[in-house]
XYZ file of C-alpha atoms in Angstrom:
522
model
C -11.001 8.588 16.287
C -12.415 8.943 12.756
C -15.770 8.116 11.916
C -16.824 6.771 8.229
C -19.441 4.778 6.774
C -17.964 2.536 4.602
C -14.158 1.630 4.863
C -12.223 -0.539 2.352
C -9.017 -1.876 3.441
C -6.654 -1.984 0.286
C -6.277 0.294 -2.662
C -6.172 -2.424 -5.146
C -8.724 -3.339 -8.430
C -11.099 -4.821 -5.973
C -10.946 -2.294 -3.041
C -11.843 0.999 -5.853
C -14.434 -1.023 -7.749
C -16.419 -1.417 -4.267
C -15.728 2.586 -4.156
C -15.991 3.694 -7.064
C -19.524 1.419 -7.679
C -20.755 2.834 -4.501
C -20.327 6.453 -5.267
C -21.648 5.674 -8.537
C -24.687 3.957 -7.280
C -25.796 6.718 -5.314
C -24.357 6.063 -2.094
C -24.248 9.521 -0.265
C -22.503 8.805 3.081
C -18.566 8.580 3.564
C -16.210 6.223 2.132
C -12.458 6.122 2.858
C -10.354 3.773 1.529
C -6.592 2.904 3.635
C -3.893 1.890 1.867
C -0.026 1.171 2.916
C 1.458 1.679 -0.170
C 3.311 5.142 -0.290
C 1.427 5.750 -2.885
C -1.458 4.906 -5.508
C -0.765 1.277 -7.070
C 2.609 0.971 -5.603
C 1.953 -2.498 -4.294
C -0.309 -3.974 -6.420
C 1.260 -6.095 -8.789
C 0.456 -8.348 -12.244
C 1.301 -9.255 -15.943
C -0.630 -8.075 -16.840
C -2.881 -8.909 -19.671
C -6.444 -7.815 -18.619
C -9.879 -9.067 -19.011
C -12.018 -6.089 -19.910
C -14.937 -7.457 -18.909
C -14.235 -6.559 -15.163
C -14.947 -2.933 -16.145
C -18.992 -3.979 -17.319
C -21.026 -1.711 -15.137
C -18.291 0.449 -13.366
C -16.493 2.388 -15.999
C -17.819 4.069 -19.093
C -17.023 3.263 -22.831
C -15.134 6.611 -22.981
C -13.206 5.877 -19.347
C -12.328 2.126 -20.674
C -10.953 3.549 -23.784
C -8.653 5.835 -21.784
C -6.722 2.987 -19.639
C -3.016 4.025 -19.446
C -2.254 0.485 -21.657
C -0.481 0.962 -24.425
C -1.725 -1.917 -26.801
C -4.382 -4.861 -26.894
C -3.545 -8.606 -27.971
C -3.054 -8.769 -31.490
C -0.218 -11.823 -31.626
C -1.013 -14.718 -29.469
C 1.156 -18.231 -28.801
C 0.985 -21.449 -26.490
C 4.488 -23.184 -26.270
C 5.037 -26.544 -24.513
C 8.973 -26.446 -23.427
C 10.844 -29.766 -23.409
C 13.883 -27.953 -22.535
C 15.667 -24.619 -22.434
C 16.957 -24.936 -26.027
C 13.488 -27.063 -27.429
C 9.641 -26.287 -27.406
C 6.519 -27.124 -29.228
C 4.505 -24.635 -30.404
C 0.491 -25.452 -29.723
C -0.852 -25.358 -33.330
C -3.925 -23.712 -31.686
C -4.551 -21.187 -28.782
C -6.563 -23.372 -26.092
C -9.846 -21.328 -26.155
C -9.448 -20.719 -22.020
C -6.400 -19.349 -22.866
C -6.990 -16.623 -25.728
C -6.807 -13.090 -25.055
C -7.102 -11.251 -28.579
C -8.188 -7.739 -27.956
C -7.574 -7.662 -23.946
C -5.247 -4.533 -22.790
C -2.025 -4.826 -21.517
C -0.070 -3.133 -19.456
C 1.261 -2.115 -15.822
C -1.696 -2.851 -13.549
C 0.199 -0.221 -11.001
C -0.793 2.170 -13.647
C -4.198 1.177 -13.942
C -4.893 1.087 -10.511
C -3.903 4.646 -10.042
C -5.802 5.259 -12.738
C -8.770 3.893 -10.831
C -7.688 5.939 -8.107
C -8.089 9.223 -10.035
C -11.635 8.240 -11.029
C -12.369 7.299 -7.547
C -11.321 10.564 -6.100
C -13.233 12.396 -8.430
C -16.184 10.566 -7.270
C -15.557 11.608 -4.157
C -13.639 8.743 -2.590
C -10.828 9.694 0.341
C -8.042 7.464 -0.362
C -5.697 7.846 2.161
C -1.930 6.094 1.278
C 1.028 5.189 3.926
C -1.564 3.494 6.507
C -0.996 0.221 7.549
C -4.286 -1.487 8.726
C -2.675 -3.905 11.824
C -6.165 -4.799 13.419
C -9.717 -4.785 12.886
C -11.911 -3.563 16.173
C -14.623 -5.922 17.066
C -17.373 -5.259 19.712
C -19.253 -8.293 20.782
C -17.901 -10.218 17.572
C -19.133 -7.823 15.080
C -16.492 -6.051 12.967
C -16.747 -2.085 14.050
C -13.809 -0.490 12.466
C -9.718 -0.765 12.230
C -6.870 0.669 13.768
C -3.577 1.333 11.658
C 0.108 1.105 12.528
C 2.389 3.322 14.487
C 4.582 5.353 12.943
C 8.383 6.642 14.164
C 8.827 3.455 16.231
C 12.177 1.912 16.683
C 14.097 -1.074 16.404
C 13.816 -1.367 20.787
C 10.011 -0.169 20.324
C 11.258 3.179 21.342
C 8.799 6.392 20.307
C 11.108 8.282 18.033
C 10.904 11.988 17.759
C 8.706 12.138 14.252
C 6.330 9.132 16.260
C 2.700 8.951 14.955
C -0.013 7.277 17.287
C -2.077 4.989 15.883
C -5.326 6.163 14.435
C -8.630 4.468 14.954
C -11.383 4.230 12.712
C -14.781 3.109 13.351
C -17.243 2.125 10.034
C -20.546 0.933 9.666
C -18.798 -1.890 7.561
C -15.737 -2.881 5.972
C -14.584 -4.196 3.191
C -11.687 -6.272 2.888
C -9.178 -5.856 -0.049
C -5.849 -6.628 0.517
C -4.885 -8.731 -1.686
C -3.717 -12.437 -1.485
C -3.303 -13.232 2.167
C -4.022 -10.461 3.834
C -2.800 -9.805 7.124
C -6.326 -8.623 8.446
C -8.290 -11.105 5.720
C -6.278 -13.915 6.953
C -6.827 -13.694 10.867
C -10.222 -12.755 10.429
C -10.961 -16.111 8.073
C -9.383 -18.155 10.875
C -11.078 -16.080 14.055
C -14.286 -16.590 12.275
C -14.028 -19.490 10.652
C -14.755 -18.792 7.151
C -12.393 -21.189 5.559
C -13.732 -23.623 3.202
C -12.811 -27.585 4.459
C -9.470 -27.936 1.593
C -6.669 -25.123 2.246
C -6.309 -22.409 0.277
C -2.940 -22.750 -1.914
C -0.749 -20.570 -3.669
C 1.317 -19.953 -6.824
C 4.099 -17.717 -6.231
C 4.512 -15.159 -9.098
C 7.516 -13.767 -10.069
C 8.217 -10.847 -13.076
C 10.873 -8.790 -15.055
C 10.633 -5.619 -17.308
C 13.291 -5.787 -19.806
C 13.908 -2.776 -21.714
C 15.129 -3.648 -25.318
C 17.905 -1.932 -27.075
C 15.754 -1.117 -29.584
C 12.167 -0.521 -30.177
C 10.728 -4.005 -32.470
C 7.848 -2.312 -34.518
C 4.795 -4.351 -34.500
C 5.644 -5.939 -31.125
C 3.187 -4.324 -29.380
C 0.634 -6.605 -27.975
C 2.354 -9.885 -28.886
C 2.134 -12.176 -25.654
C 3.180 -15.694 -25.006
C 2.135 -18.588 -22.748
C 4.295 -21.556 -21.797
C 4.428 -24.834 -18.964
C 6.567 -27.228 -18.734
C 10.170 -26.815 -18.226
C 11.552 -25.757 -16.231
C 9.558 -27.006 -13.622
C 9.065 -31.254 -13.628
C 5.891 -33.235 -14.646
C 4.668 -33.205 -10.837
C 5.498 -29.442 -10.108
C 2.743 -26.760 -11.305
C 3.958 -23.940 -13.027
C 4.066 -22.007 -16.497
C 5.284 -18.681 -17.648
C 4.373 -16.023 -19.841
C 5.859 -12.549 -21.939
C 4.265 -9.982 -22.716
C 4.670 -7.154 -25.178
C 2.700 -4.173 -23.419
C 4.543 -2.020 -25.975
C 7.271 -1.753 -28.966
C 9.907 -1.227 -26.281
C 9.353 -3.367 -23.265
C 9.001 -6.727 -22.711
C 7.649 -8.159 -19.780
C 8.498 -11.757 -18.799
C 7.090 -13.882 -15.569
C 7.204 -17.373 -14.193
C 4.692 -19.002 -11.665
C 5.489 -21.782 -9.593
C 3.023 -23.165 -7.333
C 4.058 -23.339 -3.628
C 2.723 -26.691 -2.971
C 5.844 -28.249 -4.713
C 7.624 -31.036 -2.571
C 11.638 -30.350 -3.559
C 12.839 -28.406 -0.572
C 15.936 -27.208 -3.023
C 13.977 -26.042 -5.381
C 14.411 -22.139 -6.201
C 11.944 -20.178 -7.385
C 13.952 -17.194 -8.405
C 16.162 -19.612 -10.444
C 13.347 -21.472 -11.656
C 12.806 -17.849 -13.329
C 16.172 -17.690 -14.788
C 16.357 -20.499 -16.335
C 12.900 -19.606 -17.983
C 14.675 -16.016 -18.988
C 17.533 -18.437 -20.366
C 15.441 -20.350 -22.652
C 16.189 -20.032 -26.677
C 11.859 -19.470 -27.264
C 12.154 -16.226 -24.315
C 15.528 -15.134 -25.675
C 14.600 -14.171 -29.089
C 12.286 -12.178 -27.480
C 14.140 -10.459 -24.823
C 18.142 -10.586 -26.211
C 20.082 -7.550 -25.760
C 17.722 -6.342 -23.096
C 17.942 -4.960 -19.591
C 15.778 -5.666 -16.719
C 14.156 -2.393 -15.929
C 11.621 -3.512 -12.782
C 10.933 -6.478 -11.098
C 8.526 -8.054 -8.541
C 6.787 -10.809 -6.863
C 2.923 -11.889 -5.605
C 1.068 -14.665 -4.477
C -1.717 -15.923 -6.438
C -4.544 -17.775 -4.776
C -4.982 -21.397 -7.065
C -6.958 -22.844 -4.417
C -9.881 -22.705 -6.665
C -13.807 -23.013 -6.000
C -13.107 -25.912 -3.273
C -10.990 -23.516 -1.420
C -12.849 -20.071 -1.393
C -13.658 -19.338 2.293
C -17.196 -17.690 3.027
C -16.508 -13.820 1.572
C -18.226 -11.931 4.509
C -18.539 -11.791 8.369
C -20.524 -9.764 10.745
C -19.627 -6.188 9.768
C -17.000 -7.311 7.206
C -16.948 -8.489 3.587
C -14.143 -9.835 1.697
C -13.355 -9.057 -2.246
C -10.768 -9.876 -4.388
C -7.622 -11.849 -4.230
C -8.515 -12.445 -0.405
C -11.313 -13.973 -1.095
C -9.598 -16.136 -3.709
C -11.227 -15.305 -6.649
C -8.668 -16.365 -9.822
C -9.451 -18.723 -12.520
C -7.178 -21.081 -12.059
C -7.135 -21.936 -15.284
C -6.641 -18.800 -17.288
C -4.620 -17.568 -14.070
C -6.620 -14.261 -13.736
C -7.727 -12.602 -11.237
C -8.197 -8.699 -12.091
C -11.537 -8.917 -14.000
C -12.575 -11.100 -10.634
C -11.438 -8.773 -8.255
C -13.077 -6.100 -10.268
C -16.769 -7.845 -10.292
C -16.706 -8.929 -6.319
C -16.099 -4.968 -5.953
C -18.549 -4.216 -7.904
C -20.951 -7.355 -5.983
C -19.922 -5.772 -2.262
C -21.342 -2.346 -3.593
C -24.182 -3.495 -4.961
C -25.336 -5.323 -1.584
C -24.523 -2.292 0.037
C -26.881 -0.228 -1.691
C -29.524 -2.090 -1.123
C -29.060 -1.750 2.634
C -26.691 -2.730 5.422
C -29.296 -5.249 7.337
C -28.203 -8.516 5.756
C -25.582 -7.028 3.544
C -23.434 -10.197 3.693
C -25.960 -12.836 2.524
C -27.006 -10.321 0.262
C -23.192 -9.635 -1.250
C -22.579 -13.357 -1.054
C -25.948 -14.321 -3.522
C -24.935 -11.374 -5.928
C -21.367 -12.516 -5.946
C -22.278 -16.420 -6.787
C -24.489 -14.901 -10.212
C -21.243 -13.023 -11.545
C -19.567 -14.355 -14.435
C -16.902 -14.581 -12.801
C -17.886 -16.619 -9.767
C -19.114 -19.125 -12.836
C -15.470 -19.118 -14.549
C -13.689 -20.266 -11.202
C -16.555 -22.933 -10.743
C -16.059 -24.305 -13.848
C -12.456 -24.836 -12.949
C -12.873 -25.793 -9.616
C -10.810 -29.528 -10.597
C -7.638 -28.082 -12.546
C -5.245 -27.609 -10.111
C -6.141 -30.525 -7.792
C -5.845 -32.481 -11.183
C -1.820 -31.026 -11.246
C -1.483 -32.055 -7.833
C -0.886 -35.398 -9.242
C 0.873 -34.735 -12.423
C 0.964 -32.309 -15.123
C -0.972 -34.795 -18.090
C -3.614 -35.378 -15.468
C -3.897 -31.450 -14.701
C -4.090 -30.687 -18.500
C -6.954 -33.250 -18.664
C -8.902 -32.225 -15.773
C -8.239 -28.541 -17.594
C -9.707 -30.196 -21.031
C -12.421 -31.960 -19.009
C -13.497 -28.208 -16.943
C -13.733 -26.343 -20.707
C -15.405 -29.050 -22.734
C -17.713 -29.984 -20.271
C -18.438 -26.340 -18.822
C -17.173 -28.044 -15.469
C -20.366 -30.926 -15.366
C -16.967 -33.468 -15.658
C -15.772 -34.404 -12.921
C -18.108 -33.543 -10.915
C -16.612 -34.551 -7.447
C -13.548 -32.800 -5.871
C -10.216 -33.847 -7.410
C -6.939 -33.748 -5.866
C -4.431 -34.675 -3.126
C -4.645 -30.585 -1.749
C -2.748 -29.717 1.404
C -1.558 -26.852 2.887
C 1.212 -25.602 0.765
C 3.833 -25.496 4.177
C 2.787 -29.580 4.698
C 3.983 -30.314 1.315
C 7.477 -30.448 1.420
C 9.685 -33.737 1.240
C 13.221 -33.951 3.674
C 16.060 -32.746 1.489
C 18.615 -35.694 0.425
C 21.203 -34.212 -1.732
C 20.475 -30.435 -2.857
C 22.178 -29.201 -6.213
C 22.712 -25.829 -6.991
C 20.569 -24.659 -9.849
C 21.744 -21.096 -10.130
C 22.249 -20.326 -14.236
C 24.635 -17.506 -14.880
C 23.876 -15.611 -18.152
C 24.623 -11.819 -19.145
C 21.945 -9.774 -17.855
C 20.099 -11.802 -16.162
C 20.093 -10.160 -12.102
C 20.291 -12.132 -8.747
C 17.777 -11.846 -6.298
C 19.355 -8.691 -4.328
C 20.058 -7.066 -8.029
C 16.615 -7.617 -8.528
C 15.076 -5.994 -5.113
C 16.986 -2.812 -6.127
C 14.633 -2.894 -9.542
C 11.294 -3.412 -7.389
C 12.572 0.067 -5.815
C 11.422 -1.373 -2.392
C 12.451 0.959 0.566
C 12.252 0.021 4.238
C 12.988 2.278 7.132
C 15.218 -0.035 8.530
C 15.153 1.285 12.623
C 12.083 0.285 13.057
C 10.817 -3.555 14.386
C 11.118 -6.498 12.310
C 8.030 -7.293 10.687
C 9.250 -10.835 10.050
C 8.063 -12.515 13.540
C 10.054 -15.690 13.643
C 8.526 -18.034 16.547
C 10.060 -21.201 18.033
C 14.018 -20.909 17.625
C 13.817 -24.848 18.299
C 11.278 -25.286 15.159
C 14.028 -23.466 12.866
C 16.850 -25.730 13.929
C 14.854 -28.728 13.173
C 14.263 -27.465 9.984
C 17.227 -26.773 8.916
C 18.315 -30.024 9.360
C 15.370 -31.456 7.934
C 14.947 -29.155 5.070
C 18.363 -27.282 4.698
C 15.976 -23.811 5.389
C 14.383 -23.561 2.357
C 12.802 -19.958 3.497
C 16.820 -19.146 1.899
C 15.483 -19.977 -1.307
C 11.593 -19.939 -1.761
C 11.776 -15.967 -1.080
C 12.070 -14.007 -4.085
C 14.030 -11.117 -2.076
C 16.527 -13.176 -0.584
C 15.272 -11.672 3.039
C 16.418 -14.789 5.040
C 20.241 -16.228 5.291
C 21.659 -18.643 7.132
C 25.122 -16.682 8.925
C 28.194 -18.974 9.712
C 27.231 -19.699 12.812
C 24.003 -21.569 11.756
C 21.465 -18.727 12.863
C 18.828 -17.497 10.589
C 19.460 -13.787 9.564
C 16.760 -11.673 8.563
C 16.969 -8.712 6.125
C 13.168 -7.066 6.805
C 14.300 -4.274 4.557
C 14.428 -6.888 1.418
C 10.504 -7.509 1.904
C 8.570 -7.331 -1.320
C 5.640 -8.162 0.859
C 4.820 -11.030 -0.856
C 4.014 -13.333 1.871
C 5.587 -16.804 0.004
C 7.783 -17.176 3.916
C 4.487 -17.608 5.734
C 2.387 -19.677 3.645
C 5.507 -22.124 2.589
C 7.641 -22.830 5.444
C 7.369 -26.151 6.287
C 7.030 -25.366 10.387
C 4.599 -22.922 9.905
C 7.124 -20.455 12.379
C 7.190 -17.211 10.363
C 4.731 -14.604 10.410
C 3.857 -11.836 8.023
C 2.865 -8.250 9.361
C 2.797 -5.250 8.121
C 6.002 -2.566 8.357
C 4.670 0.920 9.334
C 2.802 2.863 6.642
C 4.243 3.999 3.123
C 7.517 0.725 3.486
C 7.549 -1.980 0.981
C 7.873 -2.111 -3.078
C 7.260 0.830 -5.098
C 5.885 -0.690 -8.151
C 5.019 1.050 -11.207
C-alpha cells in the first residue's frame, strides 16, 4: 500500500495545474499524480488553439513564453459551407470566436511540457497505471486501486503479472478527462449529476504533412459549420496552421444526432474533401490522427464537482464553452480552483473548491452559454441565435433553460433505408489506416475492455438500428461477422468512449485496458 496526501487521477491540463498550483502554493506534503498513458501527454488530445489565459496564476511570463507551440493566431476566418464545392466566408470573425494571438500547437506537447515543470516542483507522476476503482470507507473517498498487469485473455496470471497497487490519500482529485471511468461511476454512486444529461460532441482530427513548407502559414486557422452535417445535426470543423509545414484539420459532430447511418468518420472526409479545406491541405499526407469526446452539455448539465474526499476538475466535470468549443484554459483554472481550496485546508475543501470555482472566468464563460447547444437541439438558425442572444446579452437572454436535451444514446431514430456515405479521394485514410497514425498499441492477450452486456439487447438493435456502434466509432473497433454476431477489435480502442455514451441500448461499457495500452499521441 502507498500512502500520499494528495492524489490526482489523470495527467492531463487539469490534473498538473491542481499539482503544479499546489506545490507552488506552498503545499509541503506528498502529491502523486497516476496516469495510464505510457507516457507524458500520450492520451490527451485537442486542436488545438489555446486560450492563454488558463496559465494566469500558475505559470510565469518567462515559462508561458517557452510553450513548445510553434506560432500564435495571426490569420483568422469563419466559413459557412453550403456544400463541398461552395461556402460563404463570414465578412467578420464572431467576437466568441476570435483567437488572434492564442498559441497553437500539439496539446500532447504541452502537457508534457507541464509535466516537466511539475516534476521539477516536486510532483511524482507516475505513467502506465490504470486507476480501475476508487476505495471508499463509510462513503468517504480514501484512496484508489489501479489495474493488474500480465493478465490474460482467460484471466490467467501471466509470468511478467503485476498485482494491483493500492493507494490511500487524504483526497483526490479527479482528472480524467471526458467521461471518466472513475468520474463517471462516482457522479452516478453519489449522485452529483445535474437534472439534464450531460451530452457529447465527438471530436475527430488529422495532421497532414504538406509537400512543401507555405511560408507565412504559420498560425492561420479556420472555423466552419454547416455541411456536411444537416440543419438539425450540430457540428462544425476547423484547420489549423500550428506551423509552415503542418496542417491540422478536425470535425465535431455532436452525438445526440438522430440518423442511425450517419458516420462520423465519413462525416470527416467529406469535410477533408471540401474545395475551402483542400486548398489548404492538397498534396498532403496525413501524418497523425485521433479522436475525443467533448462535454457540450453546458452550465445546465455540469454535475456537482466534488464529493466526500473527492473533487472533480476538468473535462469531467464538464467545463467547455460550448460556444467557443474550449476547454483547456477551463481545465487549467478548475486545477488551479481544487489547489487553491486545498491550501486553505482539507475540512470543507469541497464547498470551499466549489465557491472558488463558480468566481473563475471561466465558470462565467460556460454560464453565459449555458442556452447554445440546447438552442441546436432544435435546428442550426435557432442554435446560432440562442449563440447571438448568450454574447450580446452576456447570457441575461434567455434566461430559462432552452432545449429538447436527452441522453445522447436516447436520441437515435429506427433506421429506414441507410446509404453509404463513404467518399473516396487520394489520400484521404479509412478508419483502420487511420488507427495505425494514432500509433495506438494494445497488448492484445489480455481481457476485453469492451464489456458488452445483454446479447438479446444487441440483436434488437441491430434490427432496429442496423448497429450503428459499426459506424459511430472512430476506430472501427466493432463489426458485424457473417454470421450476424458483433465482433470486437479491443486493440483498435482510441479510448474515446463515443460506444458507451451513444449506443442506443446503453449495453457497452468502457474500462480501462491495463496500464501504458491505448493511443500514443504526440
Amino acid at each position: 500500500m502507498i500512502e500520499t496526501d494528495i492524489l490526482v487521477i489523470g495527467a492531463g491540463p487539469a490534473g498538473l495545474a491542481a499539482a503544479m498550483k499546489l506545490k507552488r502554493g506552498g503545499f509541503k506534503g506528498r502529491v502523486v499524480v497516476l496516469d495510464k498513458a505510457k507516457s507524458a501527454g500520450n492520451h490527451v488530445f485537442s486542436g488545438a488553439v489555446i486560450d492563454p489565459a488558463g496559465f494566469d496564476g500558475l505559470l510565469t511570463e518567462s515559462e508561458i513564453a517557452a510553450l513548445p507551440c510553434e506560432s500564435r493566431v495571426n490569420k483568422e476566418s469563419f466559413r459557412f459551407l453550403l456544400g463541398s464545392g461552395a461556402s460563404v466566408k463570414i465578412p467578420w470573425v464572431p467576437p466568441m470566436m476570435q483567437a488572434h494571438g492564442y498559441p497553437v500547437g500539439s496539446l500532447s506537447k504541452v502537457v508534457k511540457y507541464l509535466a516537466q515543470l511539475a516534476e521539477a516542483d516536486g510532483v511524482e507522476i507516475y505513467h502506465g497505471f490504470a486507476v480501475t476503482e476508487l476505495i471508499r470507507e463509510n462513503g468517504r473517498v480514501v484512496g484508489a486501486r489501479t489495474g493488474e498487469k500480465g493478465v490474460d485473455s482467460q484471466g490467467v496470471h501471466k509470468p511478467n503479472y503485476l498485482a494491483a497497487e493500492e493507494i490511500r490519500a487524504k483526497l483526490v482529485i479527479l482528472a480524467e478527462g471526458a467521461r471518466g471511468f472513475n468520474t463517471t461511476r462516482l457522479i452516478e454512486s453519489q449522485k452529483l449529476a445535474s437534472a439534464r444529461p450531460q451530452v457529447y460532441a465527438l471530436g475527430i482530427r488529422e495532421v497532414i504533412e504538406l509537400p512543401e513548407p507555405v511560408p507565412g502559414s504559420g498560425g492561420e486557422i479556420m472555423h466552419t459549420f454547416g455541411y456536411p452535417v444537416d440543419m438539425v445535426t450540430y457540428g462544425g470543423g476547423f484547420v489549423y496552421h500550428p506551423n509552415d509545414r503542418q496542417v491540422m484539420v478536425g470535425f465535431a459532430v455532436g452525438l445526440d444526432y438522430k440518423d442511425a447511418a450517419l458516420e462520423p468518420h465519413e462525416l470527416f472526409r467529406r469535410f477533408k474533401a471540401t474545395k475551402v479545406v483542400q486548398r489548404h491541405i492538397r498534396g498532403g499526407k496525413p501524418v497523425a490522427y485521433g479522436a475525443k469526446l467533448i462535454p457540450e452539455g453546458g452550465f445546465y448539465a455540469l454535475p456537482r464537482p466534488y464529493a466526500d474526499g473527492a473533487l472533480i476538475v476538468g473535462d469531467g466535470a464538464g467545463l467547455v464553452d460550448g460556444l467557443r468549443i474550449k476547454g483547456i484554459h477551463l481545465a487549467l483554472e478548475s486545477g488551479v480552483a481544487a489547489a487553491e481550496a486545498i491550501l486553505l485546508g482539507l475540512d470543507g475543501v469541497g464547498e470551499r473548491y466549489d465557491e472558488i470555482l463558480k468566481r473563475t472566468r471561466g465558470y462565467a464563460e460556460v454560464k453565459r452559454v449555458r442556452n447554445v447547444h440546447g438552442g441546436f437541439s432544435y435546428c442550426a438558425p435557432i442554435g446560432v441565435m440562442m449563440a447571438g442572444f448568450a454574447w450580446s446579452t452576456f447570457g441575461r437572454i434567455p434566461w430559462w433553460p432552452v432545449g429538447r436535451v436527452h441522453a445522447d444514446s436516447d436520441t437515435l431514430r429506427a433506421i429506414v433505408n441507410r446509404k453509404s456515405q463513404t467518399v473516396n479521394f487520394p489520400g484521404s485514410p479509412d478508419r483502420l489506416t487511420d488507427v495505425f497514425l494514432s500509433g495506438t498499441v494494445h497488448e492484445e492477450n489480455q481481457p476485453c475492455h469492451l464489456k458488452l452486456g445483454d446479447s438479446a439487447k444487441c440483436e434488437e438493435c441491430a434490427k432496429k438500428f442496423d448497429s450503428p456502434c459499426t459506424r459511430f466509432c472512430p476506430a472501427e473497433v466493432y463489426r458485424r461477422e457473417a454470421d450476424g454476431s458483433l465482433r470486437i477489435d479491443f486493440s483498435n480502442c482510441l479510448h474515446c468512449k463515443t460506444c458507451e455514451v451513444k449506443c442506443p441500448m446503453s449495453n457497452l461499457t468502457w474500462t480501462p485496458p491495463q496500464g501504458a495500452d491505448g493511443p500514443r499521441y504526440v
